[in-house]
Coordinates of C-alpha atoms in Angstrom, one line a residue:
M1 CA 58.4 -58.4 63.7
A2 CA 61.5 -60.5 62.9
D3 CA 61.0 -64.0 61.8
P4 CA 61.8 -66.3 64.8
M5 CA 63.2 -68.8 62.3
S6 CA 65.8 -66.3 61.0
P7 CA 69.5 -67.3 61.6
V8 CA 70.4 -66.8 65.2
S9 CA 73.3 -68.3 67.3
P10 CA 72.4 -71.8 68.6
D11 CA 73.3 -70.6 72.1
Y12 CA 70.1 -68.5 72.0
F13 CA 68.0 -71.7 72.1
S14 CA 70.1 -73.8 74.4
C15 CA 69.8 -74.0 78.2
P16 CA 73.1 -73.0 79.9
I17 CA 72.6 -75.7 82.5
C18 CA 71.8 -78.8 80.5
V19 CA 73.3 -77.4 77.3
G20 CA 70.3 -78.8 75.4
M21 CA 67.5 -77.2 73.6
L22 CA 65.2 -75.2 75.9
R23 CA 62.3 -77.1 77.3
D24 CA 59.5 -74.9 78.9
P25 CA 61.8 -71.9 78.8
V26 CA 61.6 -69.4 81.7
A27 CA 63.3 -66.1 82.3
I28 CA 64.8 -64.8 85.5
P29 CA 65.3 -61.1 86.5
C30 CA 68.8 -60.8 85.0
G31 CA 67.4 -61.7 81.6
H32 CA 68.8 -65.2 81.1
S33 CA 66.6 -68.1 80.2
F34 CA 66.7 -71.7 81.3
C35 CA 64.6 -74.9 81.2
M36 CA 62.0 -74.8 83.9
D37 CA 63.2 -78.1 85.4
C38 CA 66.9 -77.1 85.2
I39 CA 66.7 -73.8 87.0
S40 CA 64.2 -75.2 89.6
T41 CA 66.5 -78.1 90.5
Y42 CA 69.5 -75.8 90.6
W43 CA 67.9 -73.4 93.0
N44 CA 66.3 -76.2 95.1
E45 CA 69.9 -77.1 96.2
A46 CA 70.4 -73.5 97.3
D47 CA 67.3 -73.2 99.4
Y48 CA 69.2 -74.0 102.6
T49 CA 71.5 -71.0 102.1
G50 CA 68.9 -68.5 101.0
I51 CA 71.2 -67.3 98.3
Y52 CA 70.2 -67.8 94.6
I53 CA 72.8 -67.3 91.9
C54 CA 72.2 -67.1 88.1
P55 CA 74.3 -69.9 86.6
Q56 CA 75.0 -67.7 83.6
C57 CA 76.1 -64.3 84.9
R58 CA 76.5 -65.3 88.6
I59 CA 74.3 -62.4 89.8
T60 CA 73.1 -63.1 93.4
F61 CA 69.5 -62.9 94.6
T62 CA 68.6 -62.9 98.3
Q63 CA 65.1 -64.0 97.5
R64 CA 64.2 -66.8 95.2
P65 CA 63.0 -65.1 92.0
V66 CA 59.6 -65.9 90.5
L67 CA 60.1 -67.9 87.3
R68 CA 58.3 -66.3 84.3
P69 CA 57.7 -68.2 81.0
N70 CA 59.6 -66.7 78.1
T71 CA 56.8 -66.4 75.5
L72 CA 59.0 -65.7 72.5
L73 CA 61.3 -68.6 73.1
T74 CA 58.4 -70.9 73.8
K75 CA 56.9 -70.1 70.4
V76 CA 60.2 -70.6 68.7
A77 CA 60.8 -73.9 70.5
E78 CA 57.3 -75.1 69.4
K79 CA 58.0 -74.1 65.8
F80 CA 61.3 -76.0 65.9
K81 CA 59.5 -79.1 67.2
K82 CA 56.9 -78.9 64.4
T83 CA 59.6 -78.6 61.7
G84 CA 61.9 -81.2 63.3
I85 CA 64.8 -78.7 63.4
N86 CA 67.2 -78.7 66.4
P87 CA 69.6 -75.8 66.1
V88 CA 71.5 -76.9 69.2
A89 CA 72.1 -80.4 67.7
T90 CA 73.2 -78.9 64.4
A91 CA 75.7 -76.6 66.0
A92 CA 79.3 -77.7 66.4
P93 CA 79.0 -80.3 69.2
N94 CA 81.0 -80.3 72.4
S95 CA 83.0 -83.4 73.3
Y96 CA 81.5 -85.5 76.0
A97 CA 83.8 -86.2 79.0
G98 CA 85.4 -89.7 78.8
P99 CA 87.0 -91.8 81.5
G100 CA 90.2 -89.8 81.5
D101 CA 88.7 -86.3 81.0
V102 CA 87.6 -83.7 83.6
P103 CA 83.8 -83.2 83.3
C104 CA 82.0 -79.9 83.5
D105 CA 80.6 -79.3 86.9
F106 CA 77.6 -77.4 85.6
C107 CA 76.4 -79.8 82.9
T108 CA 73.4 -82.0 84.0
G109 CA 72.9 -85.5 82.6
K110 CA 75.7 -86.5 80.3
K111 CA 78.5 -84.0 81.0
F112 CA 80.7 -82.3 78.4
K113 CA 84.5 -82.2 78.8
A114 CA 85.8 -79.2 80.7
I115 CA 88.2 -76.9 79.0
K116 CA 89.1 -74.7 81.9
S117 CA 89.0 -74.7 85.7
C118 CA 88.5 -71.7 87.9
L119 CA 90.7 -71.5 91.0
N120 CA 88.3 -69.0 92.6
C121 CA 85.1 -70.9 92.0
L122 CA 86.8 -74.3 92.4
A123 CA 84.8 -75.6 89.5
S124 CA 85.5 -76.8 85.9
Y125 CA 83.6 -75.5 82.9
C126 CA 82.9 -76.7 79.4
D127 CA 83.0 -74.2 76.5
K128 CA 79.4 -73.3 77.0
H129 CA 79.4 -72.7 80.7
L130 CA 82.7 -70.9 80.6
K131 CA 81.4 -68.0 78.7
P132 CA 80.2 -65.9 81.8
H133 CA 83.8 -65.9 82.9
Y134 CA 84.7 -64.0 79.7
E135 CA 81.6 -61.9 79.3
S136 CA 80.7 -60.8 82.9
A137 CA 82.8 -58.3 84.9
T138 CA 82.0 -60.3 88.0
F139 CA 84.5 -63.0 87.0
K140 CA 87.2 -60.7 85.6
R141 CA 89.5 -61.3 88.5
H142 CA 89.0 -65.1 88.6
K143 CA 92.0 -67.2 87.7
L144 CA 91.4 -69.7 84.9
V145 CA 93.8 -72.5 84.3
D146 CA 93.7 -75.6 82.1
E147 CA 91.2 -78.1 83.3
L148 CA 92.1 -79.8 86.6
G149 CA 90.6 -82.8 88.4
N150 CA 90.1 -83.2 92.2
L151 CA 89.5 -79.5 92.8
D152 CA 88.2 -80.5 96.3
R153 CA 91.8 -81.1 97.3
K154 CA 92.4 -77.3 97.0
I155 CA 90.0 -76.8 99.9
C156 CA 91.2 -77.0 103.5
P157 CA 89.3 -80.1 104.9
Q158 CA 89.1 -78.6 108.4
H159 CA 88.0 -75.0 107.6
Q160 CA 86.5 -75.4 104.1
K161 CA 88.6 -72.5 102.8
S162 CA 90.9 -72.3 99.8
L163 CA 94.5 -73.5 100.3
E164 CA 96.5 -70.5 99.5
L165 CA 99.5 -70.7 101.9
F166 CA 102.3 -73.2 102.7
C167 CA 103.6 -74.2 106.1
R168 CA 107.3 -74.9 105.8
T169 CA 107.4 -76.3 109.4
D170 CA 105.0 -79.1 108.6
Q171 CA 105.5 -79.1 104.8
M172 CA 101.9 -78.9 103.9
C173 CA 99.4 -76.5 102.1
I174 CA 97.1 -74.6 104.5
C175 CA 94.4 -72.0 104.5
A176 CA 94.4 -68.5 106.1
I177 CA 92.5 -69.8 109.2
C178 CA 95.1 -72.5 109.7
T179 CA 97.7 -69.7 110.4
V180 CA 96.0 -68.8 113.7
S181 CA 95.1 -72.3 114.8
E182 CA 97.0 -75.5 114.2
H183 CA 99.9 -73.8 112.4
R184 CA 100.2 -70.7 114.6
G185 CA 103.8 -69.6 115.0
H186 CA 105.0 -71.8 112.1
D187 CA 107.2 -70.7 109.1
I188 CA 104.4 -69.8 106.6
V189 CA 104.8 -68.4 103.1
S190 CA 102.5 -68.0 100.1
A191 CA 102.0 -71.0 97.9
E192 CA 103.6 -69.0 95.1
A193 CA 106.7 -68.3 97.1
E194 CA 107.1 -71.9 98.1
R195 CA 106.5 -72.9 94.5
S196 CA 109.3 -70.6 93.5
E197 CA 111.7 -72.3 95.9
K198 CA 110.5 -75.8 95.0
Q199 CA 110.9 -74.9 91.4
K200 CA 114.7 -74.7 91.9
L201 CA 114.7 -78.1 93.5
L202 CA 112.6 -79.4 90.6
G203 CA 115.3 -78.4 88.2
V204 CA 117.8 -80.4 90.3
S205 CA 115.5 -83.4 90.4
Q206 CA 115.0 -83.1 86.7
T207 CA 118.7 -83.1 86.1
E208 CA 119.1 -86.1 88.4
I209 CA 116.3 -88.0 86.6
R210 CA 117.7 -87.0 83.2
Q211 CA 121.1 -88.3 84.3
K212 CA 119.6 -91.5 85.6
C213 CA 117.6 -91.9 82.4
Q214 CA 120.8 -91.5 80.4
E215 CA 122.6 -94.0 82.6
R216 CA 119.7 -96.5 82.2
M217 CA 119.6 -96.0 78.5
K218 CA 123.4 -96.6 78.3
E219 CA 122.9 -99.8 80.4
L220 CA 120.1 -100.8 78.1
D221 CA 122.3 -100.3 75.0
E222 CA 125.1 -102.2 76.6
L223 CA 122.7 -105.0 77.6
R224 CA 121.3 -105.2 74.1
T225 CA 124.8 -105.3 72.7
A226 CA 125.7 -108.0 75.1
V227 CA 122.5 -110.0 74.2
D228 CA 123.3 -109.7 70.5
S229 CA 126.9 -110.8 71.2
L230 CA 125.6 -113.8 73.2
K231 CA 123.2 -114.6 70.4
S232 CA 126.0 -114.6 67.8
S233 CA 128.2 -116.6 70.1
A234 CA 125.4 -119.2 70.6
Q235 CA 124.8 -119.4 66.9
R236 CA 128.5 -119.9 66.2
A237 CA 128.8 -122.5 68.9
M238 CA 125.7 -124.4 67.5
A239 CA 127.1 -124.2 64.0
E240 CA 130.5 -125.4 65.0
S241 CA 129.1 -128.2 67.2
E242 CA 126.8 -129.3 64.4
K243 CA 129.8 -129.4 62.1
L244 CA 131.9 -131.4 64.6
F245 CA 129.1 -133.8 65.3
S246 CA 128.5 -134.3 61.6
E247 CA 132.2 -135.1 61.2
M248 CA 132.0 -137.6 64.2
I249 CA 128.9 -139.2 62.6
R250 CA 130.8 -139.5 59.3
S251 CA 133.8 -141.0 61.2
I252 CA 131.5 -143.5 62.8
E253 CA 129.9 -144.3 59.4
R254 CA 133.4 -145.0 58.1
M255 CA 134.1 -147.3 61.0
R256 CA 130.8 -149.0 60.4
S257 CA 131.6 -149.4 56.7
E258 CA 135.1 -150.8 57.5
V259 CA 133.7 -153.4 59.9
T260 CA 131.0 -154.3 57.5
K261 CA 133.5 -154.6 54.7
L262 CA 135.9 -156.7 56.9
I263 CA 133.1 -159.1 57.9
G264 CA 132.0 -159.4 54.3
I265 CA 135.5 -160.1 52.9
N266 CA 136.0 -162.9 55.5
E267 CA 132.6 -164.3 54.8
K268 CA 133.3 -164.4 51.1
A269 CA 136.7 -165.9 51.5
A270 CA 135.4 -168.7 53.7
F271 CA 132.5 -169.3 51.3
N272 CA 134.8 -169.6 48.3
Q273 CA 137.2 -171.9 50.1
A274 CA 134.3 -174.1 51.2
E275 CA 132.8 -174.1 47.6
T276 CA 136.1 -175.6 46.2
Q277 CA 136.2 -178.3 48.8
V278 CA 132.5 -179.1 48.1
E279 CA 133.1 -179.5 44.4
R280 CA 136.1 -181.8 45.0
L281 CA 134.2 -183.9 47.5
E282 CA 131.2 -184.2 45.2
Q283 CA 133.5 -185.3 42.3
E284 CA 135.2 -187.9 44.5
I285 CA 131.8 -189.2 45.7
E286 CA 130.7 -189.5 42.1
E287 CA 133.8 -191.5 41.1
L288 CA 133.4 -193.7 44.2
K289 CA 129.8 -194.4 43.3
K290 CA 130.8 -195.4 39.7
K291 CA 133.4 -197.9 41.1
E292 CA 130.9 -199.2 43.5
S293 CA 128.5 -199.9 40.6
G294 CA 131.3 -201.5 38.5
L295 CA 132.3 -203.8 41.4
K296 CA 128.7 -204.8 41.9
Q297 CA 128.4 -205.8 38.2
L298 CA 131.8 -207.5 38.3
H299 CA 130.8 -209.5 41.3
S300 CA 127.7 -210.9 39.6
T301 CA 129.2 -211.6 36.1
E302 CA 129.7 -215.2 35.0
D303 CA 132.2 -214.2 32.4
H304 CA 135.6 -215.2 33.9
I305 CA 137.6 -213.4 31.3
H306 CA 135.6 -210.1 31.8
F307 CA 136.1 -210.4 35.6
L308 CA 139.8 -210.8 35.4
Q309 CA 140.3 -208.0 32.8
N310 CA 138.5 -205.4 35.0
F311 CA 139.5 -206.6 38.5
N312 CA 142.7 -204.7 38.7
Y313 CA 141.1 -201.4 37.6
L314 CA 138.1 -201.6 39.8
C315 CA 139.9 -202.9 42.9
T316 CA 142.7 -200.4 42.9
P317 CA 142.4 -198.4 46.2
T318 CA 141.3 -194.7 46.1
D319 CA 144.1 -192.2 46.9
D320 CA 142.9 -190.6 50.2
G321 CA 145.6 -188.0 50.2
Y322 CA 144.5 -186.3 47.0
I323 CA 141.8 -184.3 48.7
P324 CA 142.5 -182.9 52.2
R325 CA 140.1 -183.6 55.0
V326 CA 138.1 -180.4 55.9
T327 CA 137.2 -179.8 59.5
V328 CA 135.3 -176.7 60.5
N329 CA 136.7 -174.8 63.5
P330 CA 133.9 -174.9 66.2
D331 CA 135.4 -171.9 68.0
F332 CA 135.2 -169.6 64.9
S333 CA 132.3 -167.1 64.6
F334 CA 131.8 -163.4 64.0
G335 CA 130.7 -162.9 67.6
A336 CA 134.1 -161.3 68.3
A337 CA 133.3 -158.7 65.7
R338 CA 130.0 -158.0 67.4
K339 CA 131.6 -157.8 70.8
A340 CA 134.2 -155.4 69.5
V341 CA 131.5 -153.2 68.0
A342 CA 129.5 -153.3 71.2
E343 CA 132.6 -152.2 73.2
I344 CA 133.2 -149.3 70.8
K345 CA 129.5 -148.3 71.3
E346 CA 129.9 -148.4 75.1
R347 CA 133.1 -146.5 75.1
L348 CA 131.7 -143.8 72.8
E349 CA 128.6 -143.5 75.0
E350 CA 130.7 -143.2 78.2
L351 CA 133.0 -140.7 76.5
G352 CA 130.0 -138.8 75.3
R353 CA 128.4 -138.7 78.8
E354 CA 131.7 -137.5 80.4
E355 CA 132.3 -134.8 77.7
L356 CA 128.6 -133.7 77.9
M357 CA 128.9 -133.2 81.6
K358 CA 132.0 -131.1 81.1
I359 CA 130.2 -129.0 78.4
S360 CA 127.2 -128.6 80.8
R361 CA 129.4 -127.5 83.7
S362 CA 131.3 -125.0 81.5
V363 CA 128.1 -123.5 80.2
N364 CA 125.9 -123.6 83.4
E365 CA 128.5 -122.7 86.1
I366 CA 129.6 -119.5 84.4
P367 CA 126.8 -117.0 84.9
V368 CA 125.6 -115.2 81.8
Y369 CA 124.6 -112.1 83.9
T370 CA 125.7 -110.8 87.2
M371 CA 123.0 -108.7 89.1
E372 CA 124.6 -105.9 91.1
N373 CA 122.6 -104.1 93.8
R374 CA 122.6 -100.3 93.1
T375 CA 123.2 -99.8 96.9
K376 CA 126.4 -101.8 96.6
E377 CA 128.5 -98.7 97.3
R378 CA 126.6 -98.1 100.5
S379 CA 127.1 -101.7 101.5
I380 CA 130.8 -101.4 100.7
R381 CA 131.1 -98.3 102.8
A382 CA 129.3 -100.1 105.7
K383 CA 131.8 -103.0 105.4
E384 CA 134.7 -100.6 105.4
V385 CA 133.8 -99.5 108.8
T386 CA 133.0 -103.0 110.1
V387 CA 135.7 -103.9 112.6
D388 CA 135.9 -106.6 115.1
S389 CA 134.0 -105.1 118.1
A390 CA 136.1 -107.0 120.6
T391 CA 139.2 -105.1 119.4
L392 CA 137.7 -101.6 119.8
P393 CA 136.2 -100.0 122.9
E394 CA 132.6 -98.6 122.7
P395 CA 132.5 -94.9 121.9
R396 CA 132.0 -92.6 124.8
S397 CA 131.8 -89.0 123.6
R398 CA 129.5 -87.7 120.9
S399 CA 132.4 -87.0 118.6
E400 CA 133.3 -90.7 118.8
F401 CA 129.7 -91.8 118.1
L402 CA 129.6 -89.5 115.1
K403 CA 132.4 -91.6 113.5
Y404 CA 129.7 -94.2 112.9
F405 CA 127.0 -91.9 111.7
C406 CA 124.8 -93.3 108.9
Q407 CA 122.3 -91.6 106.7
L408 CA 118.8 -92.8 107.1
R409 CA 115.6 -92.3 105.0
L410 CA 112.1 -93.3 105.8
D411 CA 110.5 -95.8 103.5
P412 CA 107.1 -94.6 102.2
S413 CA 106.0 -98.1 101.3
T414 CA 105.9 -99.0 105.0
A415 CA 104.3 -95.8 106.3
Y416 CA 100.9 -95.9 108.0
K417 CA 98.3 -93.9 106.0
E418 CA 98.1 -91.1 108.6
L419 CA 101.8 -90.4 108.4
H420 CA 103.0 -87.6 106.1
L421 CA 106.6 -87.8 105.0
S422 CA 108.6 -84.7 104.0
D423 CA 112.1 -83.2 103.9
N424 CA 113.3 -85.8 101.5
N425 CA 111.8 -88.6 103.6
R426 CA 113.6 -87.6 106.7
K427 CA 110.7 -86.1 108.6
V428 CA 107.3 -87.6 109.5
I429 CA 104.2 -86.0 111.1
R430 CA 100.9 -87.6 112.0
T431 CA 97.9 -86.0 110.4
R432 CA 94.2 -86.5 110.5
D433 CA 94.0 -86.9 106.7
L434 CA 94.8 -90.2 105.0
Q435 CA 97.7 -89.9 102.7
P436 CA 97.3 -91.3 99.1
Y437 CA 99.5 -94.3 99.7
S438 CA 99.0 -97.5 97.6
E439 CA 98.1 -100.8 99.3
N440 CA 101.0 -103.2 99.7
T441 CA 102.2 -106.0 101.9
E442 CA 104.9 -103.9 103.6
R443 CA 102.7 -101.1 104.9
F444 CA 101.6 -101.0 108.6
D445 CA 97.8 -100.9 108.4
S446 CA 96.8 -100.4 112.0
F447 CA 99.6 -98.6 113.9
A448 CA 101.2 -95.3 113.1
Q449 CA 104.6 -96.8 112.4
V450 CA 107.2 -96.5 109.6
L451 CA 110.6 -98.2 108.9
C452 CA 113.7 -96.9 107.2
R453 CA 115.0 -98.1 103.9
E454 CA 118.4 -99.0 105.1
A455 CA 119.2 -102.6 106.3
L456 CA 122.0 -102.4 109.0
S457 CA 124.2 -105.4 109.4
G458 CA 127.7 -106.5 110.4
G459 CA 129.0 -103.1 111.7
R460 CA 128.6 -100.1 113.9
Y461 CA 126.0 -97.4 113.2
Y462 CA 124.7 -94.2 114.9
W463 CA 121.8 -91.8 114.2
E464 CA 119.9 -89.1 116.0
I465 CA 116.3 -87.9 115.9
E466 CA 114.3 -84.9 117.2
W467 CA 110.8 -85.6 118.4
S468 CA 107.7 -84.1 119.9
G469 CA 104.7 -85.9 121.5
E470 CA 104.8 -89.5 122.5
F471 CA 106.7 -91.8 120.1
S472 CA 108.8 -95.0 120.0
I473 CA 112.2 -95.5 118.3
G474 CA 113.9 -98.8 117.6
V475 CA 115.0 -101.4 115.2
A476 CA 113.2 -104.5 113.7
Y477 CA 113.8 -107.5 111.5
K478 CA 112.3 -107.3 108.0
G479 CA 109.9 -110.1 109.0
I480 CA 108.0 -108.0 111.6
S481 CA 104.3 -108.2 111.0
R482 CA 102.6 -105.3 109.3
K483 CA 98.9 -106.2 109.2
G484 CA 96.4 -106.2 112.0
K485 CA 96.2 -104.8 115.5
G486 CA 98.1 -107.5 117.4
S487 CA 101.3 -107.0 119.3
L488 CA 103.3 -108.8 116.6
C489 CA 103.1 -105.5 114.7
L490 CA 104.2 -103.1 117.4
L491 CA 107.9 -102.1 117.8
G492 CA 109.3 -103.8 121.0
Y493 CA 106.2 -106.0 121.6
N494 CA 107.6 -109.1 119.9
D495 CA 110.9 -111.0 119.4
K496 CA 111.6 -109.3 116.1
S497 CA 112.0 -105.8 117.4
W498 CA 113.6 -103.6 120.2
S499 CA 112.4 -100.1 121.0
L500 CA 112.5 -97.1 123.4
L501 CA 109.1 -95.6 124.2
C502 CA 109.4 -91.8 124.8
S503 CA 106.9 -89.4 126.3
D504 CA 106.9 -86.2 128.3
S505 CA 106.5 -88.2 131.4
G506 CA 109.5 -90.5 130.9
Y507 CA 111.0 -93.5 129.0
S508 CA 110.7 -97.3 128.9
A509 CA 112.6 -99.9 126.9
W510 CA 110.6 -102.7 125.3
H511 CA 111.4 -106.1 123.8
N512 CA 109.1 -109.1 123.3
R513 CA 106.4 -107.4 125.5
V514 CA 108.8 -107.0 128.4
D515 CA 109.4 -103.4 129.5
T516 CA 112.0 -101.7 131.6
A517 CA 111.1 -98.4 133.2
I518 CA 113.8 -95.6 132.9
D519 CA 114.1 -92.7 135.2
A520 CA 115.7 -89.8 133.2
A521 CA 115.1 -86.2 132.3
H522 CA 113.2 -85.3 129.2
S523 CA 115.4 -84.6 126.1
P524 CA 114.0 -83.5 122.7
K525 CA 116.9 -85.3 120.9
I526 CA 117.6 -89.1 121.1
G527 CA 120.8 -90.8 119.8
V528 CA 120.8 -94.5 118.9
Y529 CA 124.0 -96.6 118.7
L530 CA 124.0 -100.1 117.1
D531 CA 126.9 -102.6 117.1
H532 CA 125.3 -105.4 115.0
S533 CA 128.2 -107.8 115.3
A534 CA 128.5 -107.4 119.1
G535 CA 124.7 -107.5 119.6
I536 CA 124.5 -104.0 121.3
L537 CA 121.7 -101.5 120.9
S538 CA 122.0 -98.3 123.0
F539 CA 119.7 -95.3 123.4
Y540 CA 121.1 -91.9 124.6
S541 CA 119.6 -88.6 125.5
I542 CA 121.4 -85.7 123.8
G543 CA 122.0 -82.5 125.7
E544 CA 125.2 -80.9 126.9
S545 CA 126.5 -84.4 127.2
M546 CA 125.3 -87.9 126.2
T547 CA 123.4 -89.9 128.9
L548 CA 122.8 -93.6 128.4
L549 CA 119.1 -94.4 128.7
H550 CA 119.1 -98.1 128.1
K551 CA 121.3 -100.8 126.5
F552 CA 120.1 -104.0 124.9
E553 CA 122.7 -106.8 124.7
T554 CA 121.7 -109.8 122.6
T555 CA 122.6 -111.6 119.4
F556 CA 121.2 -110.2 116.2
K557 CA 120.5 -112.9 113.6
E558 CA 119.3 -110.7 110.7
P559 CA 119.8 -107.2 109.3
L560 CA 118.0 -104.6 111.3
Y561 CA 115.8 -101.7 109.9
P562 CA 115.5 -98.6 112.1
G563 CA 111.8 -97.7 112.7
F564 CA 109.5 -95.3 114.5
G565 CA 106.1 -95.2 116.1
V566 CA 104.8 -91.6 115.6
G567 CA 102.6 -89.7 118.0
T568 CA 103.1 -86.2 116.7
S569 CA 106.3 -85.7 114.6
I570 CA 109.9 -87.0 114.2
K571 CA 112.8 -85.7 112.3
I572 CA 116.0 -87.7 111.4
C573 CA 118.9 -85.4 112.0
Q574 CA 121.4 -84.6 109.3
L575 CA 124.8 -84.6 111.1
K576 CA 127.2 -84.7 108.1

């Protein structure tokens, strides 16, 4: 008997369901072995169908097989436990599925990353669980693709069948049962055929995107070049300004030095002149004091001869004209110099403020960048057709209306979540399935309404739509409410919108919750004429001729956005 510990593939000891080492291994009639708990849990979920499938080879049993212990594998598993060897763990490990990976649908517990998805089974498999698709003839015709997430989206939510066909009428994927129910009589092709057609459009879109990308890259390069140029210009301006201000500071320093020097020279000259006079006055005072002392002695002497010999010398008068009398000018001070310097300071500050304001205006009033709307051409075209409404009569025939035809596209960011947009956002149908729209402040969250992207203002505009089921068509200011179930959100039920409600039974015009009943024959096509400047909004039924249904006459204070309330489907007509 072969040694159970001899080298064998690790797959032999692993459970195909949990991909771990077999625990209480049991065999089923087809020969495959599983953990007792794994296969029991797997088949418990199938009890309500009465069909039991082998997870390994996909063989079907109409009765739940009796689970029989696999004696050999049990002994081997016990021996592995005693030795501490885990051949499954030592085998090359699979990668566990991370947050961005597609997990294997058949792994239990911690799931491995799927490497393939089967479009027939609508399940994803890791390397371990994928093997039956390669080894069993049952799966030979199954189509394997690289792992895909959200395989449930490939199932028709109504009939629980695979989506294999495409309805061109409603622009959506459908199953075979849909062709004889909701989509009966529609233009239906295989998904592969529609993919082939769409592939051609994909090439066009890729070319457009590539061209846009190249244009944006060119704009980016130009912007970067402009920024570098602005940076260099700013650095040059700062360097030159710094140089000029330094020169001005040096000039002021020279002025300061000159004024200081001038004051110093005058101070020194006045001091020297005063010193000379002080010395002369001190000398004269000394001589006068000596004479005074001599006269005092002469007055008291008793020697008559001495008195007479010195009298003439001592009593000779002093020459007052020898030394000029010095009088300090009381009006003289250096205050004039201080005042002059203060005036220079004020004039410099005033001049600086004036020139700084000029510099500020020259820098701030010239914009560094100009932002140009990419829809400028459309706006220009709209302005080109804007003519004073008072000078032109209103159009009467359809050919005259078509002169003011404007291209409209629905704005997905405003669409209610049950509205499916197609045909390059020119067609909308209401579905029972919620569309994968993101949440935003512009979206209608309670009413099946959608607005167009175009803002119509200051001119004449005309558009036509085809419709089925009850719907409303109108225009609204951008500020119309989008959230909640109140009348502020409904077209025509507030002061921000005007609408025409259409149904198989008739029409009614609405504005600010006031309605006007209209008696007219049913028409599957409606024309809308807007003269924004003149404040005219008219609705026409289109048949062999145009019939006016209703005309609003008011004053439009803001641009208007065409909008629709969708009952079944609406299509914006392409007339040019």
